[in-house]
Amino acid sequence: METLVHNKLIQFLQDDLAVPADSISLALQHSEQMTGLLPMILWQYGLISLVQLERIFDWLETNRPLPQEL
């Protein structure tokens, strides 16, 4: 996951979904090898709901960088 999108995702998780920093940190530790899986890891560990997971995927879809932004 690109750094800019990654940072924006973390901000979205904290500000819009109120995911605690500890939960994000735990998920980041488990997603180091596969950074694109952060939302799934949060859900897998029960740190977010299915509704929140869907909102994250919607957010990622609308905030995907254009090819020239990579």
PDB file of N, CA, C and O in Angstrom, chain B, residues numbered from 101:
ATOM      1  N   MET B 101       0.859  -1.166   0.000  1.00  0.00           N
ATOM      2  CA  MET B 101       0.000   0.000   0.000  1.00  0.00           C
ATOM      3  C   MET B 101       0.903   1.226   0.000  1.00  0.00           C
ATOM      4  O   MET B 101       1.859   1.291   0.773  1.00  0.00           O
ATOM      5  N   GLU B 102       0.614   2.184  -0.848  1.00  0.00           N
ATOM      6  CA  GLU B 102       1.430   3.375  -0.930  1.00  0.00           C
ATOM      7  C   GLU B 102       1.373   4.127   0.388  1.00  0.00           C
ATOM      8  O   GLU B 102       0.358   4.105   1.084  1.00  0.00           O
ATOM      9  N   THR B 103       2.470   4.792   0.725  1.00  0.00           N
ATOM     10  CA  THR B 103       2.588   5.456   2.016  1.00  0.00           C
ATOM     11  C   THR B 103       1.507   6.510   2.226  1.00  0.00           C
ATOM     12  O   THR B 103       0.923   6.580   3.307  1.00  0.00           O
ATOM     13  N   LEU B 104       1.228   7.332   1.214  1.00  0.00           N
ATOM     14  CA  LEU B 104       0.225   8.379   1.362  1.00  0.00           C
ATOM     15  C   LEU B 104      -1.154   7.786   1.638  1.00  0.00           C
ATOM     16  O   LEU B 104      -1.852   8.236   2.546  1.00  0.00           O
ATOM     17  N   VAL B 105      -1.543   6.792   0.870  1.00  0.00           N
ATOM     18  CA  VAL B 105      -2.835   6.142   1.071  1.00  0.00           C
ATOM     19  C   VAL B 105      -2.845   5.442   2.422  1.00  0.00           C
ATOM     20  O   VAL B 105      -3.847   5.480   3.136  1.00  0.00           O
ATOM     21  N   HIS B 106      -1.749   4.812   2.770  1.00  0.00           N
ATOM     22  CA  HIS B 106      -1.636   4.120   4.059  1.00  0.00           C
ATOM     23  C   HIS B 106      -1.862   5.105   5.208  1.00  0.00           C
ATOM     24  O   HIS B 106      -2.630   4.823   6.128  1.00  0.00           O
ATOM     25  N   ASN B 107      -1.199   6.244   5.155  1.00  0.00           N
ATOM     26  CA  ASN B 107      -1.346   7.250   6.214  1.00  0.00           C
ATOM     27  C   ASN B 107      -2.771   7.792   6.268  1.00  0.00           C
ATOM     28  O   ASN B 107      -3.319   7.996   7.352  1.00  0.00           O
ATOM     29  N   LYS B 108      -3.368   8.025   5.108  1.00  0.00           N
ATOM     30  CA  LYS B 108      -4.751   8.499   5.061  1.00  0.00           C
ATOM     31  C   LYS B 108      -5.707   7.438   5.613  1.00  0.00           C
ATOM     32  O   LYS B 108      -6.681   7.765   6.291  1.00  0.00           O
ATOM     33  N   LEU B 109      -5.423   6.169   5.319  1.00  0.00           N
ATOM     34  CA  LEU B 109      -6.254   5.084   5.838  1.00  0.00           C
ATOM     35  C   LEU B 109      -6.191   5.051   7.366  1.00  0.00           C
ATOM     36  O   LEU B 109      -7.221   4.917   8.027  1.00  0.00           O
ATOM     37  N   ILE B 110      -5.004   5.171   7.918  1.00  0.00           N
ATOM     38  CA  ILE B 110      -4.848   5.179   9.372  1.00  0.00           C
ATOM     39  C   ILE B 110      -5.652   6.337   9.970  1.00  0.00           C
ATOM     40  O   ILE B 110      -6.333   6.169  10.982  1.00  0.00           O
ATOM     41  N   GLN B 111      -5.568   7.503   9.345  1.00  0.00           N
ATOM     42  CA  GLN B 111      -6.315   8.671   9.819  1.00  0.00           C
ATOM     43  C   GLN B 111      -7.816   8.423   9.743  1.00  0.00           C
ATOM     44  O   GLN B 111      -8.551   8.784  10.663  1.00  0.00           O
ATOM     45  N   PHE B 112      -8.280   7.806   8.650  1.00  0.00           N
ATOM     46  CA  PHE B 112      -9.698   7.468   8.489  1.00  0.00           C
ATOM     47  C   PHE B 112     -10.143   6.490   9.582  1.00  0.00           C
ATOM     48  O   PHE B 112     -11.210   6.660  10.173  1.00  0.00           O
ATOM     49  N   LEU B 113      -9.333   5.479   9.845  1.00  0.00           N
ATOM     50  CA  LEU B 113      -9.671   4.498  10.877  1.00  0.00           C
ATOM     51  C   LEU B 113      -9.830   5.169  12.235  1.00  0.00           C
ATOM     52  O   LEU B 113     -10.758   4.860  12.983  1.00  0.00           O
ATOM     53  N   GLN B 114      -8.932   6.079  12.545  1.00  0.00           N
ATOM     54  CA  GLN B 114      -8.971   6.741  13.848  1.00  0.00           C
ATOM     55  C   GLN B 114     -10.087   7.773  13.927  1.00  0.00           C
ATOM     56  O   GLN B 114     -10.844   7.792  14.898  1.00  0.00           O
ATOM     57  N   ASP B 115     -10.196   8.627  12.923  1.00  0.00           N
ATOM     58  CA  ASP B 115     -11.128   9.758  12.988  1.00  0.00           C
ATOM     59  C   ASP B 115     -12.572   9.372  12.684  1.00  0.00           C
ATOM     60  O   ASP B 115     -13.485   9.757  13.414  1.00  0.00           O
ATOM     61  N   ASP B 116     -12.779   8.620  11.619  1.00  0.00           N
ATOM     62  CA  ASP B 116     -14.143   8.326  11.176  1.00  0.00           C
ATOM     63  C   ASP B 116     -14.725   7.070  11.823  1.00  0.00           C
ATOM     64  O   ASP B 116     -15.918   7.026  12.127  1.00  0.00           O
ATOM     65  N   LEU B 117     -13.894   6.055  12.035  1.00  0.00           N
ATOM     66  CA  LEU B 117     -14.399   4.796  12.580  1.00  0.00           C
ATOM     67  C   LEU B 117     -14.066   4.607  14.057  1.00  0.00           C
ATOM     68  O   LEU B 117     -14.507   3.639  14.677  1.00  0.00           O
ATOM     69  N   ALA B 118     -13.295   5.522  14.615  1.00  0.00           N
ATOM     70  CA  ALA B 118     -12.920   5.486  16.034  1.00  0.00           C
ATOM     71  C   ALA B 118     -12.256   4.166  16.437  1.00  0.00           C
ATOM     72  O   ALA B 118     -12.500   3.640  17.523  1.00  0.00           O
ATOM     73  N   VAL B 119     -11.414   3.645  15.544  1.00  0.00           N
ATOM     74  CA  VAL B 119     -10.659   2.432  15.867  1.00  0.00           C
ATOM     75  C   VAL B 119      -9.507   2.855  16.786  1.00  0.00           C
ATOM     76  O   VAL B 119      -8.734   3.744  16.430  1.00  0.00           O
ATOM     77  N   PRO B 120      -9.384   2.237  17.951  1.00  0.00           N
ATOM     78  CA  PRO B 120      -8.321   2.621  18.886  1.00  0.00           C
ATOM     79  C   PRO B 120      -6.922   2.418  18.291  1.00  0.00           C
ATOM     80  O   PRO B 120      -6.688   1.502  17.503  1.00  0.00           O
ATOM     81  N   ALA B 121      -6.015   3.289  18.689  1.00  0.00           N
ATOM     82  CA  ALA B 121      -4.633   3.222  18.202  1.00  0.00           C
ATOM     83  C   ALA B 121      -4.001   1.870  18.510  1.00  0.00           C
ATOM     84  O   ALA B 121      -3.227   1.357  17.701  1.00  0.00           O
ATOM     85  N   ASP B 122      -4.317   1.281  19.664  1.00  0.00           N
ATOM     86  CA  ASP B 122      -3.769  -0.032  20.030  1.00  0.00           C
ATOM     87  C   ASP B 122      -4.218  -1.105  19.042  1.00  0.00           C
ATOM     88  O   ASP B 122      -3.440  -1.990  18.685  1.00  0.00           O
ATOM     89  N   SER B 123      -5.456  -1.025  18.607  1.00  0.00           N
ATOM     90  CA  SER B 123      -5.979  -2.001  17.648  1.00  0.00           C
ATOM     91  C   SER B 123      -5.275  -1.853  16.305  1.00  0.00           C
ATOM     92  O   SER B 123      -4.919  -2.843  15.666  1.00  0.00           O
ATOM     93  N   ILE B 124      -5.081  -0.611  15.888  1.00  0.00           N
ATOM     94  CA  ILE B 124      -4.387  -0.363  14.615  1.00  0.00           C
ATOM     95  C   ILE B 124      -2.951  -0.855  14.706  1.00  0.00           C
ATOM     96  O   ILE B 124      -2.442  -1.474  13.772  1.00  0.00           O
ATOM     97  N   SER B 125      -2.299  -0.580  15.825  1.00  0.00           N
ATOM     98  CA  SER B 125      -0.921  -1.017  16.015  1.00  0.00           C
ATOM     99  C   SER B 125      -0.799  -2.539  15.958  1.00  0.00           C
ATOM    100  O   SER B 125       0.110  -3.073  15.322  1.00  0.00           O
ATOM    101  N   LEU B 126      -1.715  -3.227  16.622  1.00  0.00           N
ATOM    102  CA  LEU B 126      -1.712  -4.692  16.600  1.00  0.00           C
ATOM    103  C   LEU B 126      -1.879  -5.209  15.175  1.00  0.00           C
ATOM    104  O   LEU B 126      -1.157  -6.110  14.751  1.00  0.00           O
ATOM    105  N   ALA B 127      -2.822  -4.645  14.445  1.00  0.00           N
ATOM    106  CA  ALA B 127      -3.061  -5.079  13.068  1.00  0.00           C
ATOM    107  C   ALA B 127      -1.862  -4.778  12.179  1.00  0.00           C
ATOM    108  O   ALA B 127      -1.526  -5.572  11.300  1.00  0.00           O
ATOM    109  N   LEU B 128      -1.218  -3.639  12.399  1.00  0.00           N
ATOM    110  CA  LEU B 128      -0.037  -3.290  11.604  1.00  0.00           C
ATOM    111  C   LEU B 128       1.098  -4.287  11.842  1.00  0.00           C
ATOM    112  O   LEU B 128       1.823  -4.637  10.911  1.00  0.00           O
ATOM    113  N   GLN B 129       1.251  -4.739  13.076  1.00  0.00           N
ATOM    114  CA  GLN B 129       2.294  -5.726  13.374  1.00  0.00           C
ATOM    115  C   GLN B 129       2.041  -7.022  12.620  1.00  0.00           C
ATOM    116  O   GLN B 129       2.981  -7.669  12.158  1.00  0.00           O
ATOM    117  N   HIS B 130       0.777  -7.403  12.495  1.00  0.00           N
ATOM    118  CA  HIS B 130       0.441  -8.654  11.836  1.00  0.00           C
ATOM    119  C   HIS B 130       0.356  -8.517  10.319  1.00  0.00           C
ATOM    120  O   HIS B 130       0.274  -9.518   9.607  1.00  0.00           O
ATOM    121  N   SER B 131       0.376  -7.286   9.826  1.00  0.00           N
ATOM    122  CA  SER B 131       0.261  -7.093   8.378  1.00  0.00           C
ATOM    123  C   SER B 131       1.551  -6.586   7.759  1.00  0.00           C
ATOM    124  O   SER B 131       1.549  -6.155   6.605  1.00  0.00           O
ATOM    125  N   GLU B 132       2.660  -6.627   8.504  1.00  0.00           N
ATOM    126  CA  GLU B 132       3.931  -6.108   7.995  1.00  0.00           C
ATOM    127  C   GLU B 132       4.325  -6.750   6.670  1.00  0.00           C
ATOM    128  O   GLU B 132       4.801  -6.060   5.769  1.00  0.00           O
ATOM    129  N   GLN B 133       4.135  -8.031   6.543  1.00  0.00           N
ATOM    130  CA  GLN B 133       4.528  -8.721   5.322  1.00  0.00           C
ATOM    131  C   GLN B 133       3.521  -8.496   4.201  1.00  0.00           C
ATOM    132  O   GLN B 133       3.869  -8.610   3.026  1.00  0.00           O
ATOM    133  N   MET B 134       2.294  -8.182   4.546  1.00  0.00           N
ATOM    134  CA  MET B 134       1.241  -7.988   3.555  1.00  0.00           C
ATOM    135  C   MET B 134       0.460  -6.731   3.915  1.00  0.00           C
ATOM    136  O   MET B 134      -0.637  -6.818   4.467  1.00  0.00           O
ATOM    137  N   THR B 135       1.022  -5.554   3.604  1.00  0.00           N
ATOM    138  CA  THR B 135       0.445  -4.295   4.061  1.00  0.00           C
ATOM    139  C   THR B 135      -0.957  -4.051   3.532  1.00  0.00           C
ATOM    140  O   THR B 135      -1.723  -3.329   4.172  1.00  0.00           O
ATOM    141  N   GLY B 136      -1.320  -4.607   2.416  1.00  0.00           N
ATOM    142  CA  GLY B 136      -2.652  -4.399   1.874  1.00  0.00           C
ATOM    143  C   GLY B 136      -3.743  -5.118   2.644  1.00  0.00           C
ATOM    144  O   GLY B 136      -4.927  -4.922   2.368  1.00  0.00           O
ATOM    145  N   LEU B 137      -3.367  -5.941   3.596  1.00  0.00           N
ATOM    146  CA  LEU B 137      -4.341  -6.730   4.345  1.00  0.00           C
ATOM    147  C   LEU B 137      -4.753  -6.100   5.669  1.00  0.00           C
ATOM    148  O   LEU B 137      -5.453  -6.741   6.454  1.00  0.00           O
ATOM    149  N   LEU B 138      -4.346  -4.881   5.936  1.00  0.00           N
ATOM    150  CA  LEU B 138      -4.658  -4.245   7.210  1.00  0.00           C
ATOM    151  C   LEU B 138      -6.154  -4.285   7.531  1.00  0.00           C
ATOM    152  O   LEU B 138      -6.511  -4.671   8.644  1.00  0.00           O
ATOM    153  N   PRO B 139      -7.037  -3.908   6.618  1.00  0.00           N
ATOM    154  CA  PRO B 139      -8.473  -3.967   6.952  1.00  0.00           C
ATOM    155  C   PRO B 139      -8.945  -5.377   7.308  1.00  0.00           C
ATOM    156  O   PRO B 139      -9.730  -5.553   8.240  1.00  0.00           O
ATOM    157  N   MET B 140      -8.475  -6.366   6.579  1.00  0.00           N
ATOM    158  CA  MET B 140      -8.892  -7.746   6.844  1.00  0.00           C
ATOM    159  C   MET B 140      -8.373  -8.232   8.191  1.00  0.00           C
ATOM    160  O   MET B 140      -9.063  -8.969   8.895  1.00  0.00           O
ATOM    161  N   ILE B 141      -7.174  -7.829   8.548  1.00  0.00           N
ATOM    162  CA  ILE B 141      -6.619  -8.249   9.838  1.00  0.00           C
ATOM    163  C   ILE B 141      -7.396  -7.604  10.977  1.00  0.00           C
ATOM    164  O   ILE B 141      -7.683  -8.256  11.981  1.00  0.00           O
ATOM    165  N   LEU B 142      -7.738  -6.324  10.827  1.00  0.00           N
ATOM    166  CA  LEU B 142      -8.558  -5.672  11.841  1.00  0.00           C
ATOM    167  C   LEU B 142      -9.862  -6.437  12.041  1.00  0.00           C
ATOM    168  O   LEU B 142     -10.290  -6.654  13.175  1.00  0.00           O
ATOM    169  N   TRP B 143     -10.488  -6.840  10.953  1.00  0.00           N
ATOM    170  CA  TRP B 143     -11.751  -7.571  11.027  1.00  0.00           C
ATOM    171  C   TRP B 143     -11.548  -8.978  11.583  1.00  0.00           C
ATOM    172  O   TRP B 143     -12.323  -9.442  12.419  1.00  0.00           O
ATOM    173  N   GLN B 144     -10.496  -9.652  11.109  1.00  0.00           N
ATOM    174  CA  GLN B 144     -10.227 -11.026  11.536  1.00  0.00           C
ATOM    175  C   GLN B 144     -10.030 -11.119  13.053  1.00  0.00           C
ATOM    176  O   GLN B 144     -10.465 -12.083  13.682  1.00  0.00           O
ATOM    177  N   TYR B 145      -9.383 -10.126  13.624  1.00  0.00           N
ATOM    178  CA  TYR B 145      -9.140 -10.130  15.063  1.00  0.00           C
ATOM    179  C   TYR B 145     -10.304  -9.530  15.856  1.00  0.00           C
ATOM    180  O   TYR B 145     -10.205  -9.366  17.072  1.00  0.00           O
ATOM    181  N   GLY B 146     -11.393  -9.205  15.181  1.00  0.00           N
ATOM    182  CA  GLY B 146     -12.558  -8.675  15.859  1.00  0.00           C
ATOM    183  C   GLY B 146     -12.400  -7.242  16.329  1.00  0.00           C
ATOM    184  O   GLY B 146     -13.100  -6.800  17.241  1.00  0.00           O
ATOM    185  N   LEU B 147     -11.469  -6.506  15.702  1.00  0.00           N
ATOM    186  CA  LEU B 147     -11.205  -5.130  16.114  1.00  0.00           C
ATOM    187  C   LEU B 147     -12.109  -4.128  15.406  1.00  0.00           C
ATOM    188  O   LEU B 147     -12.225  -2.980  15.833  1.00  0.00           O
ATOM    189  N   ILE B 148     -12.751  -4.566  14.320  1.00  0.00           N
ATOM    190  CA  ILE B 148     -13.753  -3.758  13.626  1.00  0.00           C
ATOM    191  C   ILE B 148     -14.905  -4.682  13.235  1.00  0.00           C
ATOM    192  O   ILE B 148     -14.748  -5.901  13.166  1.00  0.00           O
ATOM    193  N   SER B 149     -16.056  -4.081  12.981  1.00  0.00           N
ATOM    194  CA  SER B 149     -17.224  -4.856  12.571  1.00  0.00           C
ATOM    195  C   SER B 149     -17.226  -5.050  11.058  1.00  0.00           C
ATOM    196  O   SER B 149     -16.432  -4.441  10.341  1.00  0.00           O
ATOM    197  N   LEU B 150     -18.112  -5.890  10.594  1.00  0.00           N
ATOM    198  CA  LEU B 150     -18.257  -6.103   9.153  1.00  0.00           C
ATOM    199  C   LEU B 150     -18.706  -4.813   8.465  1.00  0.00           C
ATOM    200  O   LEU B 150     -18.269  -4.520   7.352  1.00  0.00           O
ATOM    201  N   VAL B 151     -19.562  -4.056   9.111  1.00  0.00           N
ATOM    202  CA  VAL B 151     -20.005  -2.776   8.553  1.00  0.00           C
ATOM    203  C   VAL B 151     -18.824  -1.822   8.422  1.00  0.00           C
ATOM    204  O   VAL B 151     -18.690  -1.132   7.411  1.00  0.00           O
ATOM    205  N   GLN B 152     -17.970  -1.781   9.438  1.00  0.00           N
ATOM    206  CA  GLN B 152     -16.781  -0.934   9.358  1.00  0.00           C
ATOM    207  C   GLN B 152     -15.844  -1.406   8.255  1.00  0.00           C
ATOM    208  O   GLN B 152     -15.257  -0.587   7.548  1.00  0.00           O
ATOM    209  N   LEU B 153     -15.700  -2.713   8.102  1.00  0.00           N
ATOM    210  CA  LEU B 153     -14.865  -3.260   7.038  1.00  0.00           C
ATOM    211  C   LEU B 153     -15.377  -2.815   5.677  1.00  0.00           C
ATOM    212  O   LEU B 153     -14.590  -2.438   4.810  1.00  0.00           O
ATOM    213  N   GLU B 154     -16.677  -2.855   5.487  1.00  0.00           N
ATOM    214  CA  GLU B 154     -17.262  -2.406   4.230  1.00  0.00           C
ATOM    215  C   GLU B 154     -16.999  -0.920   4.001  1.00  0.00           C
ATOM    216  O   GLU B 154     -16.717  -0.501   2.878  1.00  0.00           O
ATOM    217  N   ARG B 155     -17.091  -0.129   5.062  1.00  0.00           N
ATOM    218  CA  ARG B 155     -16.802   1.304   4.935  1.00  0.00           C
ATOM    219  C   ARG B 155     -15.343   1.536   4.567  1.00  0.00           C
ATOM    220  O   ARG B 155     -15.033   2.438   3.789  1.00  0.00           O
ATOM    221  N   ILE B 156     -14.451   0.729   5.120  1.00  0.00           N
ATOM    222  CA  ILE B 156     -13.028   0.858   4.776  1.00  0.00           C
ATOM    223  C   ILE B 156     -12.814   0.531   3.306  1.00  0.00           C
ATOM    224  O   ILE B 156     -12.101   1.254   2.609  1.00  0.00           O
ATOM    225  N   PHE B 157     -13.419  -0.542   2.830  1.00  0.00           N
ATOM    226  CA  PHE B 157     -13.270  -0.896   1.419  1.00  0.00           C
ATOM    227  C   PHE B 157     -13.848   0.191   0.515  1.00  0.00           C
ATOM    228  O   PHE B 157     -13.270   0.501  -0.526  1.00  0.00           O
ATOM    229  N   ASP B 158     -14.981   0.770   0.906  1.00  0.00           N
ATOM    230  CA  ASP B 158     -15.546   1.880   0.137  1.00  0.00           C
ATOM    231  C   ASP B 158     -14.582   3.060   0.131  1.00  0.00           C
ATOM    232  O   ASP B 158     -14.370   3.691  -0.905  1.00  0.00           O
ATOM    233  N   TRP B 159     -14.003   3.354   1.286  1.00  0.00           N
ATOM    234  CA  TRP B 159     -13.049   4.459   1.388  1.00  0.00           C
ATOM    235  C   TRP B 159     -11.830   4.197   0.502  1.00  0.00           C
ATOM    236  O   TRP B 159     -11.379   5.085  -0.221  1.00  0.00           O
ATOM    237  N   LEU B 160     -11.305   2.977   0.565  1.00  0.00           N
ATOM    238  CA  LEU B 160     -10.135   2.634  -0.252  1.00  0.00           C
ATOM    239  C   LEU B 160     -10.447   2.770  -1.744  1.00  0.00           C
ATOM    240  O   LEU B 160      -9.603   3.217  -2.520  1.00  0.00           O
ATOM    241  N   GLU B 161     -11.648   2.389  -2.136  1.00  0.00           N
ATOM    242  CA  GLU B 161     -12.041   2.483  -3.537  1.00  0.00           C
ATOM    243  C   GLU B 161     -12.036   3.929  -4.014  1.00  0.00           C
ATOM    244  O   GLU B 161     -11.600   4.215  -5.130  1.00  0.00           O
ATOM    245  N   THR B 162     -12.516   4.837  -3.178  1.00  0.00           N
ATOM    246  CA  THR B 162     -12.582   6.239  -3.593  1.00  0.00           C
ATOM    247  C   THR B 162     -11.276   6.985  -3.384  1.00  0.00           C
ATOM    248  O   THR B 162     -11.112   8.090  -3.901  1.00  0.00           O
ATOM    249  N   ASN B 163     -10.347   6.410  -2.641  1.00  0.00           N
ATOM    250  CA  ASN B 163      -9.070   7.072  -2.374  1.00  0.00           C
ATOM    251  C   ASN B 163      -7.890   6.369  -3.017  1.00  0.00           C
ATOM    252  O   ASN B 163      -6.738   6.608  -2.656  1.00  0.00           O
ATOM    253  N   ARG B 164      -8.183   5.512  -3.958  1.00  0.00           N
ATOM    254  CA  ARG B 164      -7.107   4.810  -4.667  1.00  0.00           C
ATOM    255  C   ARG B 164      -6.331   5.825  -5.506  1.00  0.00           C
ATOM    256  O   ARG B 164      -6.938   6.609  -6.236  1.00  0.00           O
ATOM    257  N   PRO B 165      -4.988   5.822  -5.414  1.00  0.00           N
ATOM    258  CA  PRO B 165      -4.213   6.787  -6.200  1.00  0.00           C
ATOM    259  C   PRO B 165      -4.300   6.481  -7.691  1.00  0.00           C
ATOM    260  O   PRO B 165      -4.386   5.324  -8.101  1.00  0.00           O
ATOM    261  N   LEU B 166      -4.275   7.532  -8.482  1.00  0.00           N
ATOM    262  CA  LEU B 166      -4.232   7.370  -9.926  1.00  0.00           C
ATOM    263  C   LEU B 166      -2.847   6.882 -10.317  1.00  0.00           C
ATOM    264  O   LEU B 166      -1.887   7.128  -9.587  1.00  0.00           O
ATOM    265  N   PRO B 167      -2.716   6.192 -11.459  1.00  0.00           N
ATOM    266  CA  PRO B 167      -1.402   5.639 -11.845  1.00  0.00           C
ATOM    267  C   PRO B 167      -0.278   6.673 -11.848  1.00  0.00           C
ATOM    268  O   PRO B 167       0.850   6.349 -11.477  1.00  0.00           O
ATOM    269  N   GLN B 168      -0.556   7.894 -12.254  1.00  0.00           N
ATOM    270  CA  GLN B 168       0.510   8.913 -12.280  1.00  0.00           C
ATOM    271  C   GLN B 168       0.899   9.375 -10.885  1.00  0.00           C
ATOM    272  O   GLN B 168       1.947  10.000 -10.721  1.00  0.00           O
ATOM    273  N   GLU B 169       0.072   9.080  -9.859  1.00  0.00           N
ATOM    274  CA  GLU B 169       0.388   9.451  -8.488  1.00  0.00           C
ATOM    275  C   GLU B 169       1.281   8.436  -7.801  1.00  0.00           C
ATOM    276  O   GLU B 169       1.810   8.719  -6.726  1.00  0.00           O
ATOM    277  N   LEU B 170       1.464   7.271  -8.384  1.00  0.00           N
ATOM    278  CA  LEU B 170       2.298   6.227  -7.772  1.00  0.00           C
ATOM    279  C   LEU B 170       3.705   6.654  -7.838  1.00  0.00           C
ATOM    280  O   LEU B 170       4.591   5.931  -7.383  1.00  0.00           O
TER     281      LEU B 170
END
